[in-house]
PDB file of C-alpha atoms in Angstrom:
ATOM      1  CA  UNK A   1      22.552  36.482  53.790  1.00 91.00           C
ATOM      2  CA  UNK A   2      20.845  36.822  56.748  1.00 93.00           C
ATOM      3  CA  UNK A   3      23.013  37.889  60.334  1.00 92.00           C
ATOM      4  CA  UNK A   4      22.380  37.619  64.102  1.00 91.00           C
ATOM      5  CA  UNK A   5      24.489  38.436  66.596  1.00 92.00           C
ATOM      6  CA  UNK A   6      24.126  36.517  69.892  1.00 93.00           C
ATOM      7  CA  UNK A   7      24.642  37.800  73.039  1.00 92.00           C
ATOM      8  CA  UNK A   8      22.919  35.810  76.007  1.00 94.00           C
ATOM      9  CA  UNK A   9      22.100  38.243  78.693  1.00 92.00           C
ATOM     10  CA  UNK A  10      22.890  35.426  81.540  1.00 92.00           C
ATOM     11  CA  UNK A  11      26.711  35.221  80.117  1.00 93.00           C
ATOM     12  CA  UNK A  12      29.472  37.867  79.980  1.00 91.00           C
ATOM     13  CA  UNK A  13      28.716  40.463  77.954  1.00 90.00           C
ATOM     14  CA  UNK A  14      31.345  41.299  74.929  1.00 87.00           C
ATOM     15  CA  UNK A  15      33.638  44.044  75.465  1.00 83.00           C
ATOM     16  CA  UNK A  16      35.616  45.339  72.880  1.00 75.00           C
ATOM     17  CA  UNK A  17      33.887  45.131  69.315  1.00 83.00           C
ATOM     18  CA  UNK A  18      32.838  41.146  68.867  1.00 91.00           C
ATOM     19  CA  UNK A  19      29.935  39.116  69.545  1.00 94.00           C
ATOM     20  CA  UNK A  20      30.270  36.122  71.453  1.00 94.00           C
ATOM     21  CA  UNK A  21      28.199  34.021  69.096  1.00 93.00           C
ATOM     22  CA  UNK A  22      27.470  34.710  65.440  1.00 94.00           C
ATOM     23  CA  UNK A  23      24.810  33.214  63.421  1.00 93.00           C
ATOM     24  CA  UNK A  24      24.576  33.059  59.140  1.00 93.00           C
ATOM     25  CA  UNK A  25      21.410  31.651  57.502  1.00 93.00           C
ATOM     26  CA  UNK A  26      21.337  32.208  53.519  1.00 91.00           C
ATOM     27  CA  UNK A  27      24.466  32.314  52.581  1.00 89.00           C
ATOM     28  CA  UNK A  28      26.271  31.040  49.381  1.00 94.00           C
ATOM     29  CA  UNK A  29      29.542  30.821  50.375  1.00 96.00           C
ATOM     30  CA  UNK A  30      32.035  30.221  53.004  1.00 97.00           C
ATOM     31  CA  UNK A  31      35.600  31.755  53.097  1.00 98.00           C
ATOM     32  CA  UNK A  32      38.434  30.357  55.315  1.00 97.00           C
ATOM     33  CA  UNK A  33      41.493  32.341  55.416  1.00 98.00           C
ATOM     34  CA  UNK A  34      44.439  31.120  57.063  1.00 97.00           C
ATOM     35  CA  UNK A  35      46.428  32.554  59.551  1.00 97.00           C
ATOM     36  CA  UNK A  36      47.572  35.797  57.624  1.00 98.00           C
ATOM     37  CA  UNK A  37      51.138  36.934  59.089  1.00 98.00           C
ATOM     38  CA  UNK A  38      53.022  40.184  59.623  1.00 98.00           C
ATOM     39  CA  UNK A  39      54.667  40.132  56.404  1.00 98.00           C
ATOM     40  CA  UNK A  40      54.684  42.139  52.973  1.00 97.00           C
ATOM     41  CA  UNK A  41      54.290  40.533  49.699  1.00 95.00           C
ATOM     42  CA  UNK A  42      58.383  41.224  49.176  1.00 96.00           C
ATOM     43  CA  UNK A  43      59.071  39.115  52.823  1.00 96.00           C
ATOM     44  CA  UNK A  44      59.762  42.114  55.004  1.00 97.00           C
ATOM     45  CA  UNK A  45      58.469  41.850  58.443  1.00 98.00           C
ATOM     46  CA  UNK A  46      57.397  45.751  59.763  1.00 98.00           C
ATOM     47  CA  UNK A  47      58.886  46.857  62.833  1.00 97.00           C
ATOM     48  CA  UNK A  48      57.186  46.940  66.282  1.00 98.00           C
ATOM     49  CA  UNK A  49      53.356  45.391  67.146  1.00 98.00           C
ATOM     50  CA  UNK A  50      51.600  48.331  65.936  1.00 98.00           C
ATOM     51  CA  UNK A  51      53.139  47.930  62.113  1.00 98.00           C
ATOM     52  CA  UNK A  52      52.717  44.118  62.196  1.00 98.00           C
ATOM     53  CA  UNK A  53      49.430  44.387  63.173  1.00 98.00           C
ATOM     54  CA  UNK A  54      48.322  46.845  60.734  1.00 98.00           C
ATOM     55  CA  UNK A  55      50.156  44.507  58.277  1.00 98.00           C
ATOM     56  CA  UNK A  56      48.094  41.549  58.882  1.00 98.00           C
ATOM     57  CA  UNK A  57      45.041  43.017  58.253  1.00 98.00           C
ATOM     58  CA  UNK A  58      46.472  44.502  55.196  1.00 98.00           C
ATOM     59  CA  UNK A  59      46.874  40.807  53.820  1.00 98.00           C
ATOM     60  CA  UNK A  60      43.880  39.380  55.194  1.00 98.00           C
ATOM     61  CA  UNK A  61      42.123  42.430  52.999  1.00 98.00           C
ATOM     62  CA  UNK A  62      43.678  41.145  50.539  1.00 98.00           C
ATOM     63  CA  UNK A  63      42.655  37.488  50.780  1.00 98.00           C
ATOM     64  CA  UNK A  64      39.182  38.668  50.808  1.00 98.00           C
ATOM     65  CA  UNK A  65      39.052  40.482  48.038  1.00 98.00           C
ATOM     66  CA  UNK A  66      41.274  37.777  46.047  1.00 98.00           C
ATOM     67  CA  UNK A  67      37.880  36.383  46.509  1.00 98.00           C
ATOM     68  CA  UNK A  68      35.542  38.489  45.905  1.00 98.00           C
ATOM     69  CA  UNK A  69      34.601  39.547  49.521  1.00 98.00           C
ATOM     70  CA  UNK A  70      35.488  42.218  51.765  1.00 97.00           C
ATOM     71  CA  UNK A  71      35.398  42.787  55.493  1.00 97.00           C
ATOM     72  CA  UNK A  72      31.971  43.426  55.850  1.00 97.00           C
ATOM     73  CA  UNK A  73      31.766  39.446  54.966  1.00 97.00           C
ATOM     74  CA  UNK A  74      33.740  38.507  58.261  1.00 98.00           C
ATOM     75  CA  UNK A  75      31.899  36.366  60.585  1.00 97.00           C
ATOM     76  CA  UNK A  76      34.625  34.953  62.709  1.00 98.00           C
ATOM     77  CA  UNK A  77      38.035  36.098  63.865  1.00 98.00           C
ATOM     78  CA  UNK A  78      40.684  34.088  65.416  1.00 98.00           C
ATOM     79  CA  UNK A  79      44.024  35.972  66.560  1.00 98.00           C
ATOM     80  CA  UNK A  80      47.237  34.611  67.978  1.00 98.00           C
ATOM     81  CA  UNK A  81      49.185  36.890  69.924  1.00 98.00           C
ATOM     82  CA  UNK A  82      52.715  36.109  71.131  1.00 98.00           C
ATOM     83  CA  UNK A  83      52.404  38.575  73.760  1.00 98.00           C
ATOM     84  CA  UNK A  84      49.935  39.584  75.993  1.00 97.00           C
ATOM     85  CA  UNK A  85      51.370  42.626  76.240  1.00 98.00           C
ATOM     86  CA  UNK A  86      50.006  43.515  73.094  1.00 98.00           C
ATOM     87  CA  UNK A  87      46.283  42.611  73.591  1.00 96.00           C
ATOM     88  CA  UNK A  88      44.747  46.358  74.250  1.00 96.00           C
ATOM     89  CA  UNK A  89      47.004  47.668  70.942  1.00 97.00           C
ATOM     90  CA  UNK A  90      45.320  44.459  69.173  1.00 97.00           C
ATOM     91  CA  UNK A  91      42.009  45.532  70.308  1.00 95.00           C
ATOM     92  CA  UNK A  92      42.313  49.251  68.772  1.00 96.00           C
ATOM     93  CA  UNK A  93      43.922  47.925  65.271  1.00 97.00           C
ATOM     94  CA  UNK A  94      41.621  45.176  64.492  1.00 96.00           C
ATOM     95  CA  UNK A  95      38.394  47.890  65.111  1.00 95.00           C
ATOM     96  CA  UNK A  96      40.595  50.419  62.890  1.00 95.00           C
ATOM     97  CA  UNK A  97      39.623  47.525  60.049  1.00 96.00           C
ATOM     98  CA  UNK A  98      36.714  46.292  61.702  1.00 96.00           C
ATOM     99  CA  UNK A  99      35.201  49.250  62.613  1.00 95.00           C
ATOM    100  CA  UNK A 100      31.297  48.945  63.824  1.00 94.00           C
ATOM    101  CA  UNK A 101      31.417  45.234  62.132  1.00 95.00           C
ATOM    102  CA  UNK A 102      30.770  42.836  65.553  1.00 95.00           C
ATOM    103  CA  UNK A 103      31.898  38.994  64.208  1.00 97.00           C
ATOM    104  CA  UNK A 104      32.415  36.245  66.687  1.00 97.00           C
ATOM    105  CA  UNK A 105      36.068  36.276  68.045  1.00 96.00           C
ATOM    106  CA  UNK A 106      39.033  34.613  69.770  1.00 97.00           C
ATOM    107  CA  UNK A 107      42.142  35.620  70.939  1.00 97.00           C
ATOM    108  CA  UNK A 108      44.958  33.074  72.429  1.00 98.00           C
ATOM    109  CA  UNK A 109      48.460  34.369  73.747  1.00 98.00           C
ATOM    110  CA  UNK A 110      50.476  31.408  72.060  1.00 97.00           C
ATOM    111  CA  UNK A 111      54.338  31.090  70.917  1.00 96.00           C
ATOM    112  CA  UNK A 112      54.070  31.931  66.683  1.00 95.00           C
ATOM    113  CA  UNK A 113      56.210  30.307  64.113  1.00 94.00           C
ATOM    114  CA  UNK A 114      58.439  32.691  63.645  1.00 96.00           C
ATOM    115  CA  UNK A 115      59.483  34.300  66.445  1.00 96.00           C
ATOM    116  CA  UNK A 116      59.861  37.738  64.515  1.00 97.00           C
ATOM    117  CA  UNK A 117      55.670  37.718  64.476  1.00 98.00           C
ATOM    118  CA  UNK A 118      54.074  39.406  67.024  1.00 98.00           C
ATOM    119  CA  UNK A 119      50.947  38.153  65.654  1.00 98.00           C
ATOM    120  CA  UNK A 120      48.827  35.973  63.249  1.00 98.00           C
ATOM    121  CA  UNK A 121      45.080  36.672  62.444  1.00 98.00           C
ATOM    122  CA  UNK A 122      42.966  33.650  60.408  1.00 98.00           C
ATOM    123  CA  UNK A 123      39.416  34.751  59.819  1.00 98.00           C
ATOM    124  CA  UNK A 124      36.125  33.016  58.466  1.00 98.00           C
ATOM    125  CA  UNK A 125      33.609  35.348  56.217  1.00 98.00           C
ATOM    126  CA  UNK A 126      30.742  34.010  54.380  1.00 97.00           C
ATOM    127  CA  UNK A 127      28.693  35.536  51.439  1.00 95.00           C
TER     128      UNK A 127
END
């Protein structure tokens, strides 16, 4: 699979560990995973942002590999915060999973379905 990340030097540049545009040629195969939640596989939901966060991309690891892919296969990132409060802890979890990886982002401060979630995270990664 073949990888280009876009950044047009007459637009804002991307700060914190994303590209603002993304682009796949060669791939096989597409992955959507949908919102993943601050929860454990026995229903407990962690205390505090930092916890839930760490959480969530604990089970969106987990969806990848359930499928044979890992992070290194994320292209696209979608998060929904309930908080903006929490968007500079956000920033410094997701590139503790993320690390150098740069796929094309979005973050919305939203209300979540359960009002015990500080977050949700939904990505796309392609093989």
């Amino acid at each position: 699979m073949k990888r280009d990340h876009i950044n047009a030097m007459n637009a804002p540049q991307p700060s914190g560990g994303y590209s603002q545009a993304v682009s796949i040629e060669n791939f096989g195969r597409l992955l959507f995973v949908s919102g993943q939640i601050p929860m454990t596989s026995d229903d407990a939901v962690p205390e505090g942002f930092t916890a839930q966060a760490r959480q969530v991309w604990l089970n969106v690891d987990a969806q990848l590999k359930a499928a044979g892919m890992s992070k290194t296969d994320v292209v696209k990132v979608t998060t929904y915060l309930a908080d903006r409060q929490h968007v500079v802890e956000n920033r410094e979890i997701r590139k503790e999973y993320l690390g150098a990886l740069a796929p094309a982002m979005t973050v919305v401060i939203t209300g979540i379905f359960d009002s015990a979630w500080l977050l949700e995270v939904e990505v796309v990664a392609a093989q």
